[in-house]
Amino acid sequence: MAWNRSVQYRKSGVSEITWNLTLHKITTLAISSMGTIINLVAIFVIVKGGLHRQRAFTFVLNLFIGNLLMCSVAFPLYSTPAFSPVPQDDINCPFSGYILFTLTGSTLLNLVLIAINRYVLIVRFTYYETIYRTRNTRIILAVAWLFYPIIYSLPLSELWGKFQFDQRRLFCSPLKTDDGFPYFVLIVSSITAFPSLTFCYIEIVRKIRSSNIRVNDTQSENTQRQKNERQLRRSVLVTISIFCGLNIPVIVVSIVDPKVEKLDPQFHFFFIYVGMLDYIVNTLIYSFLNQQIKSSFLNTFRWILKTNRTEPSRIRHAEIQEIS
């Protein structure tokens, strides 16, 4: 049966390893198709509603574009080895691996940019206009998109490291060499991502809590502002929880069992699929936990159905509501 089609590898001292290639193709392409549609819709809604003109939404739109590229380009490339009778290295391996890892790194940086943008807007608001001028914003986005392509050009050109086909995970990886490059990437990714995300969101929550204390003491803030702050706090907590829940398992499994010898390979693939879902879930989180994007979605939906031909109502600009 086609459903039972699998590939097997045998290594001395290690039990036989088997994957279901058909299941791998179906799962990868299903996530790819669903993610492509969801991110396209989200991008269309932001642009149609004019939200991309607001600086905070520029970074959200940038994240959605990165998610779209992951789902429409990187994931299909990841599925291609499963279409071969015996998945193996080929001439396209370095290029497919380069695209997969650079897009993964760039998308992670986009998450960091959103966190930093929110931090400056809420905690260091007096510096916001200075930091996020149009020219500065363009430079920040350019650096974010060029950072990992430059790093992974080293193993692509074999100046430092090398892309090698990982038969046990079915993708081309620069993290299998013993020349120090994998440790370099791990350190750089850890420094640029997790400390920044943790620091920014902790400070945001602390700022909101202190603001709520002042509100309760003075009774001077209006109800709408309090509602926006609660919504932002909920958005931050959900964002952190989902990000950790979807990404930490695959990172831990890769560190604990880098050669896929201790755990059943199905565990590795399961957590890889879970990590791939992050490029769909974080788009949904940033969309449905944001009142402005939700309003834009409803207006766009009415426009598509031609039940309401009026232009979307003008969005109010508020310090917290802009990104809550």
PDB file of C-alpha atoms in Angstrom, residues 82-257:
ATOM      1  CA  ALA A  82      10.519  12.150   0.443  1.00  0.00           C
ATOM      2  CA  PHE A  83       9.546  11.996  -3.248  1.00  0.00           C
ATOM      3  CA  SER A  84      12.732  10.084  -4.038  1.00  0.00           C
ATOM      4  CA  PRO A  85      12.706   6.276  -3.678  1.00  0.00           C
ATOM      5  CA  VAL A  86      15.711   6.583  -1.370  1.00  0.00           C
ATOM      6  CA  PRO A  87      16.165  10.112   0.040  1.00  0.00           C
ATOM      7  CA  GLN A  88      19.753  11.148  -0.410  1.00  0.00           C
ATOM      8  CA  ASP A  89      22.054  14.059  -0.967  1.00  0.00           C
ATOM      9  CA  ASP A  90      21.959  15.753  -4.381  1.00  0.00           C
ATOM     10  CA  ILE A  91      23.290  18.843  -6.114  1.00  0.00           C
ATOM     11  CA  ASN A  92      20.390  20.967  -4.793  1.00  0.00           C
ATOM     12  CA  CYS A  93      20.976  19.998  -1.160  1.00  0.00           C
ATOM     13  CA  PRO A  94      23.138  23.012  -0.153  1.00  0.00           C
ATOM     14  CA  PHE A  95      20.750  25.499  -1.760  1.00  0.00           C
ATOM     15  CA  SER A  96      17.590  24.006  -0.250  1.00  0.00           C
ATOM     16  CA  GLY A  97      19.298  23.861   3.153  1.00  0.00           C
ATOM     17  CA  TYR A  98      20.483  27.440   2.763  1.00  0.00           C
ATOM     18  CA  ILE A  99      16.949  28.651   2.039  1.00  0.00           C
ATOM     19  CA  LEU A 100      15.445  26.643   4.900  1.00  0.00           C
ATOM     20  CA  PHE A 101      17.904  27.837   7.549  1.00  0.00           C
ATOM     21  CA  THR A 102      18.113  31.478   6.415  1.00  0.00           C
ATOM     22  CA  LEU A 103      14.324  31.850   6.361  1.00  0.00           C
ATOM     23  CA  THR A 104      14.074  30.168   9.763  1.00  0.00           C
ATOM     24  CA  GLY A 105      16.634  32.548  11.237  1.00  0.00           C
ATOM     25  CA  SER A 106      15.132  35.633   9.590  1.00  0.00           C
ATOM     26  CA  THR A 107      11.655  34.779  10.835  1.00  0.00           C
ATOM     27  CA  LEU A 108      13.003  34.366  14.357  1.00  0.00           C
ATOM     28  CA  LEU A 109      14.591  37.813  14.107  1.00  0.00           C
ATOM     29  CA  ASN A 110      11.244  39.226  12.976  1.00  0.00           C
ATOM     30  CA  LEU A 111       9.724  37.986  16.239  1.00  0.00           C
ATOM     31  CA  VAL A 112      12.517  39.747  18.113  1.00  0.00           C
ATOM     32  CA  LEU A 113      11.881  42.981  16.194  1.00  0.00           C
ATOM     33  CA  ILE A 114       8.214  42.910  17.195  1.00  0.00           C
ATOM     34  CA  ALA A 115       9.162  42.379  20.847  1.00  0.00           C
ATOM     35  CA  ILE A 116      11.683  45.237  20.797  1.00  0.00           C
ATOM     36  CA  ASN A 117       9.207  47.514  19.014  1.00  0.00           C
ATOM     37  CA  ARG A 118       6.582  46.824  21.670  1.00  0.00           C
ATOM     38  CA  TYR A 119       9.129  47.319  24.430  1.00  0.00           C
ATOM     39  CA  VAL A 120      10.188  50.739  23.153  1.00  0.00           C
ATOM     40  CA  LEU A 121       6.587  51.794  22.509  1.00  0.00           C
ATOM     41  CA  ILE A 122       5.389  50.875  25.994  1.00  0.00           C
ATOM     42  CA  VAL A 123       8.407  51.042  28.301  1.00  0.00           C
ATOM     43  CA  ARG A 124      10.590  53.651  26.543  1.00  0.00           C
ATOM     44  CA  PHE A 125       7.979  55.627  24.666  1.00  0.00           C
ATOM     45  CA  THR A 126       9.985  58.892  24.716  1.00  0.00           C
ATOM     46  CA  TYR A 127      12.559  57.276  22.406  1.00  0.00           C
ATOM     47  CA  TYR A 128      10.042  55.718  20.012  1.00  0.00           C
ATOM     48  CA  GLU A 129       9.825  58.566  17.489  1.00  0.00           C
ATOM     49  CA  THR A 130      13.606  58.872  17.378  1.00  0.00           C
ATOM     50  CA  ILE A 131      14.355  55.185  16.947  1.00  0.00           C
ATOM     51  CA  TYR A 132      11.588  54.267  14.531  1.00  0.00           C
ATOM     52  CA  ARG A 133      11.926  56.947  11.927  1.00  0.00           C
ATOM     53  CA  THR A 134      11.221  55.770   8.391  1.00  0.00           C
ATOM     54  CA  ARG A 135      14.893  55.534   7.444  1.00  0.00           C
ATOM     55  CA  ASN A 136      15.831  53.726  10.649  1.00  0.00           C
ATOM     56  CA  THR A 137      12.956  51.275  10.255  1.00  0.00           C
ATOM     57  CA  ARG A 138      14.105  50.376   6.752  1.00  0.00           C
ATOM     58  CA  ILE A 139      17.668  49.821   7.969  1.00  0.00           C
ATOM     59  CA  ILE A 140      16.433  47.595  10.819  1.00  0.00           C
ATOM     60  CA  LEU A 141      14.358  45.471   8.441  1.00  0.00           C
ATOM     61  CA  ALA A 142      17.227  45.195   5.936  1.00  0.00           C
ATOM     62  CA  VAL A 143      19.650  44.039   8.637  1.00  0.00           C
ATOM     63  CA  ALA A 144      17.137  41.474   9.883  1.00  0.00           C
ATOM     64  CA  TRP A 145      16.724  39.977   6.410  1.00  0.00           C
ATOM     65  CA  LEU A 146      20.455  40.009   5.594  1.00  0.00           C
ATOM     66  CA  PHE A 147      21.846  38.783   8.930  1.00  0.00           C
ATOM     67  CA  TYR A 148      21.284  35.034   8.554  1.00  0.00           C
ATOM     68  CA  PRO A 149      21.791  34.881   4.768  1.00  0.00           C
ATOM     69  CA  ILE A 150      25.281  36.287   5.374  1.00  0.00           C
ATOM     70  CA  ILE A 151      26.002  33.832   8.201  1.00  0.00           C
ATOM     71  CA  TYR A 152      24.816  30.783   6.253  1.00  0.00           C
ATOM     72  CA  SER A 153      26.727  31.880   3.167  1.00  0.00           C
ATOM     73  CA  LEU A 154      29.812  30.609   5.013  1.00  0.00           C
ATOM     74  CA  PRO A 155      28.822  26.908   4.906  1.00  0.00           C
ATOM     75  CA  LEU A 156      27.185  27.399   1.504  1.00  0.00           C
ATOM     76  CA  SER A 157      30.553  28.504   0.086  1.00  0.00           C
ATOM     77  CA  GLU A 158      32.338  26.029   2.414  1.00  0.00           C
ATOM     78  CA  LEU A 159      34.488  28.814   3.846  1.00  0.00           C
ATOM     79  CA  TRP A 160      33.410  27.655   7.295  1.00  0.00           C
ATOM     80  CA  GLY A 161      31.171  24.673   7.763  1.00  0.00           C
ATOM     81  CA  LYS A 162      29.320  22.730   5.104  1.00  0.00           C
ATOM     82  CA  PHE A 163      25.746  21.797   4.239  1.00  0.00           C
ATOM     83  CA  GLN A 164      25.302  18.037   4.515  1.00  0.00           C
ATOM     84  CA  PHE A 165      22.237  15.906   3.960  1.00  0.00           C
ATOM     85  CA  ASP A 166      20.799  14.560   7.206  1.00  0.00           C
ATOM     86  CA  GLN A 167      19.269  11.233   6.222  1.00  0.00           C
ATOM     87  CA  ARG A 168      17.715  10.847   9.646  1.00  0.00           C
ATOM     88  CA  ARG A 169      15.771  14.108   9.426  1.00  0.00           C
ATOM     89  CA  LEU A 170      15.470  14.377   5.647  1.00  0.00           C
ATOM     90  CA  PHE A 171      16.913  17.871   5.179  1.00  0.00           C
ATOM     91  CA  CYS A 172      20.235  19.472   4.336  1.00  0.00           C
ATOM     92  CA  SER A 173      21.895  20.886   7.454  1.00  0.00           C
ATOM     93  CA  PRO A 174      24.999  22.963   8.250  1.00  0.00           C
ATOM     94  CA  LEU A 175      24.939  21.674  11.836  1.00  0.00           C
ATOM     95  CA  LYS A 176      26.526  18.255  11.285  1.00  0.00           C
ATOM     96  CA  THR A 177      30.162  19.367  10.974  1.00  0.00           C
ATOM     97  CA  ASP A 178      32.756  19.310  13.755  1.00  0.00           C
ATOM     98  CA  ASP A 179      34.517  22.555  12.817  1.00  0.00           C
ATOM     99  CA  GLY A 180      32.771  24.776  15.351  1.00  0.00           C
ATOM    100  CA  PHE A 181      30.219  26.339  13.009  1.00  0.00           C
ATOM    101  CA  PRO A 182      27.195  24.599  14.641  1.00  0.00           C
ATOM    102  CA  TYR A 183      28.228  25.969  18.038  1.00  0.00           C
ATOM    103  CA  PHE A 184      28.716  29.416  16.540  1.00  0.00           C
ATOM    104  CA  VAL A 185      25.194  29.398  15.081  1.00  0.00           C
ATOM    105  CA  LEU A 186      23.705  28.102  18.319  1.00  0.00           C
ATOM    106  CA  ILE A 187      25.396  30.846  20.347  1.00  0.00           C
ATOM    107  CA  VAL A 188      24.446  33.610  17.901  1.00  0.00           C
ATOM    108  CA  SER A 189      20.827  32.447  17.680  1.00  0.00           C
ATOM    109  CA  SER A 190      20.550  32.154  21.444  1.00  0.00           C
ATOM    110  CA  ILE A 191      22.020  35.601  22.079  1.00  0.00           C
ATOM    111  CA  THR A 192      19.951  37.383  19.433  1.00  0.00           C
ATOM    112  CA  ALA A 193      16.633  35.694  20.176  1.00  0.00           C
ATOM    113  CA  PHE A 194      15.798  34.270  23.582  1.00  0.00           C
ATOM    114  CA  PRO A 195      17.361  36.912  25.887  1.00  0.00           C
ATOM    115  CA  SER A 196      15.805  39.708  23.821  1.00  0.00           C
ATOM    116  CA  LEU A 197      12.349  38.120  23.766  1.00  0.00           C
ATOM    117  CA  THR A 198      12.465  37.318  27.475  1.00  0.00           C
ATOM    118  CA  PHE A 199      13.719  40.740  28.551  1.00  0.00           C
ATOM    119  CA  CYS A 200      11.304  42.735  26.380  1.00  0.00           C
ATOM    120  CA  TYR A 201       8.163  40.853  27.333  1.00  0.00           C
ATOM    121  CA  ILE A 202       9.022  40.729  31.051  1.00  0.00           C
ATOM    122  CA  GLU A 203       9.568  44.487  31.057  1.00  0.00           C
ATOM    123  CA  ILE A 204       6.319  45.027  29.148  1.00  0.00           C
ATOM    124  CA  VAL A 205       4.343  42.996  31.695  1.00  0.00           C
ATOM    125  CA  ARG A 206       6.020  44.844  34.582  1.00  0.00           C
ATOM    126  CA  LYS A 207       5.191  48.183  32.987  1.00  0.00           C
ATOM    127  CA  ILE A 208       1.560  47.202  32.520  1.00  0.00           C
ATOM    128  CA  ARG A 209       1.280  45.947  36.099  1.00  0.00           C
ATOM    129  CA  SER A 210       2.739  49.149  37.512  1.00  0.00           C
ATOM    130  CA  SER A 211       0.404  51.152  35.312  1.00  0.00           C
ATOM    131  CA  ASN A 212      -2.581  49.189  36.611  1.00  0.00           C
ATOM    132  CA  ILE A 213      -1.500  49.900  40.198  1.00  0.00           C
ATOM    133  CA  ARG A 214      -1.441  53.620  39.490  1.00  0.00           C
ATOM    134  CA  VAL A 215      -4.832  53.390  37.838  1.00  0.00           C
ATOM    135  CA  ASN A 216      -6.335  51.647  40.857  1.00  0.00           C
ATOM    136  CA  ASP A 217      -4.824  54.212  43.215  1.00  0.00           C
ATOM    137  CA  THR A 218      -5.826  57.358  41.354  1.00  0.00           C
ATOM    138  CA  GLN A 219      -8.927  56.248  39.439  1.00  0.00           C
ATOM    139  CA  SER A 220      -7.760  58.618  36.695  1.00  0.00           C
ATOM    140  CA  GLU A 221      -7.475  56.344  33.692  1.00  0.00           C
ATOM    141  CA  ASN A 222     -10.428  55.591  31.464  1.00  0.00           C
ATOM    142  CA  THR A 223     -11.968  52.152  31.060  1.00  0.00           C
ATOM    143  CA  GLN A 224     -10.847  51.751  27.454  1.00  0.00           C
ATOM    144  CA  ARG A 225      -7.174  52.183  28.331  1.00  0.00           C
ATOM    145  CA  GLN A 226      -7.433  49.592  31.084  1.00  0.00           C
ATOM    146  CA  LYS A 227      -9.106  47.223  28.647  1.00  0.00           C
ATOM    147  CA  ASN A 228      -6.342  47.755  26.097  1.00  0.00           C
ATOM    148  CA  GLU A 229      -3.671  47.076  28.701  1.00  0.00           C
ATOM    149  CA  ARG A 230      -5.339  43.866  29.819  1.00  0.00           C
ATOM    150  CA  GLN A 231      -5.625  42.793  26.197  1.00  0.00           C
ATOM    151  CA  LEU A 232      -1.952  43.509  25.582  1.00  0.00           C
ATOM    152  CA  ARG A 233      -0.931  41.589  28.699  1.00  0.00           C
ATOM    153  CA  ARG A 234      -2.994  38.611  27.563  1.00  0.00           C
ATOM    154  CA  SER A 235      -1.470  38.857  24.096  1.00  0.00           C
ATOM    155  CA  VAL A 236       2.070  38.878  25.523  1.00  0.00           C
ATOM    156  CA  LEU A 237       1.460  35.862  27.768  1.00  0.00           C
ATOM    157  CA  VAL A 238      -0.192  33.860  24.983  1.00  0.00           C
ATOM    158  CA  THR A 239       2.584  34.757  22.531  1.00  0.00           C
ATOM    159  CA  ILE A 240       5.335  33.618  24.911  1.00  0.00           C
ATOM    160  CA  SER A 241       3.500  30.424  25.907  1.00  0.00           C
ATOM    161  CA  ILE A 242       2.766  29.352  22.335  1.00  0.00           C
ATOM    162  CA  PHE A 243       6.267  30.189  21.099  1.00  0.00           C
ATOM    163  CA  CYS A 244       7.907  28.163  23.880  1.00  0.00           C
ATOM    164  CA  GLY A 245       5.442  25.296  23.583  1.00  0.00           C
ATOM    165  CA  LEU A 246       5.986  24.869  19.838  1.00  0.00           C
ATOM    166  CA  ASN A 247       9.731  25.523  19.568  1.00  0.00           C
ATOM    167  CA  ILE A 248      11.424  24.375  22.755  1.00  0.00           C
ATOM    168  CA  PRO A 249      10.583  20.647  22.292  1.00  0.00           C
ATOM    169  CA  VAL A 250      12.308  20.376  18.904  1.00  0.00           C
ATOM    170  CA  ILE A 251      15.323  22.317  20.216  1.00  0.00           C
ATOM    171  CA  VAL A 252      15.642  20.112  23.290  1.00  0.00           C
ATOM    172  CA  VAL A 253      15.254  16.890  21.289  1.00  0.00           C
ATOM    173  CA  SER A 254      17.880  18.048  18.776  1.00  0.00           C
ATOM    174  CA  ILE A 255      20.344  18.836  21.574  1.00  0.00           C
ATOM    175  CA  VAL A 256      19.694  15.666  23.569  1.00  0.00           C
ATOM    176  CA  ASP A 257      19.753  13.362  20.541  1.00  0.00           C
TER     177      ASP A 257
END
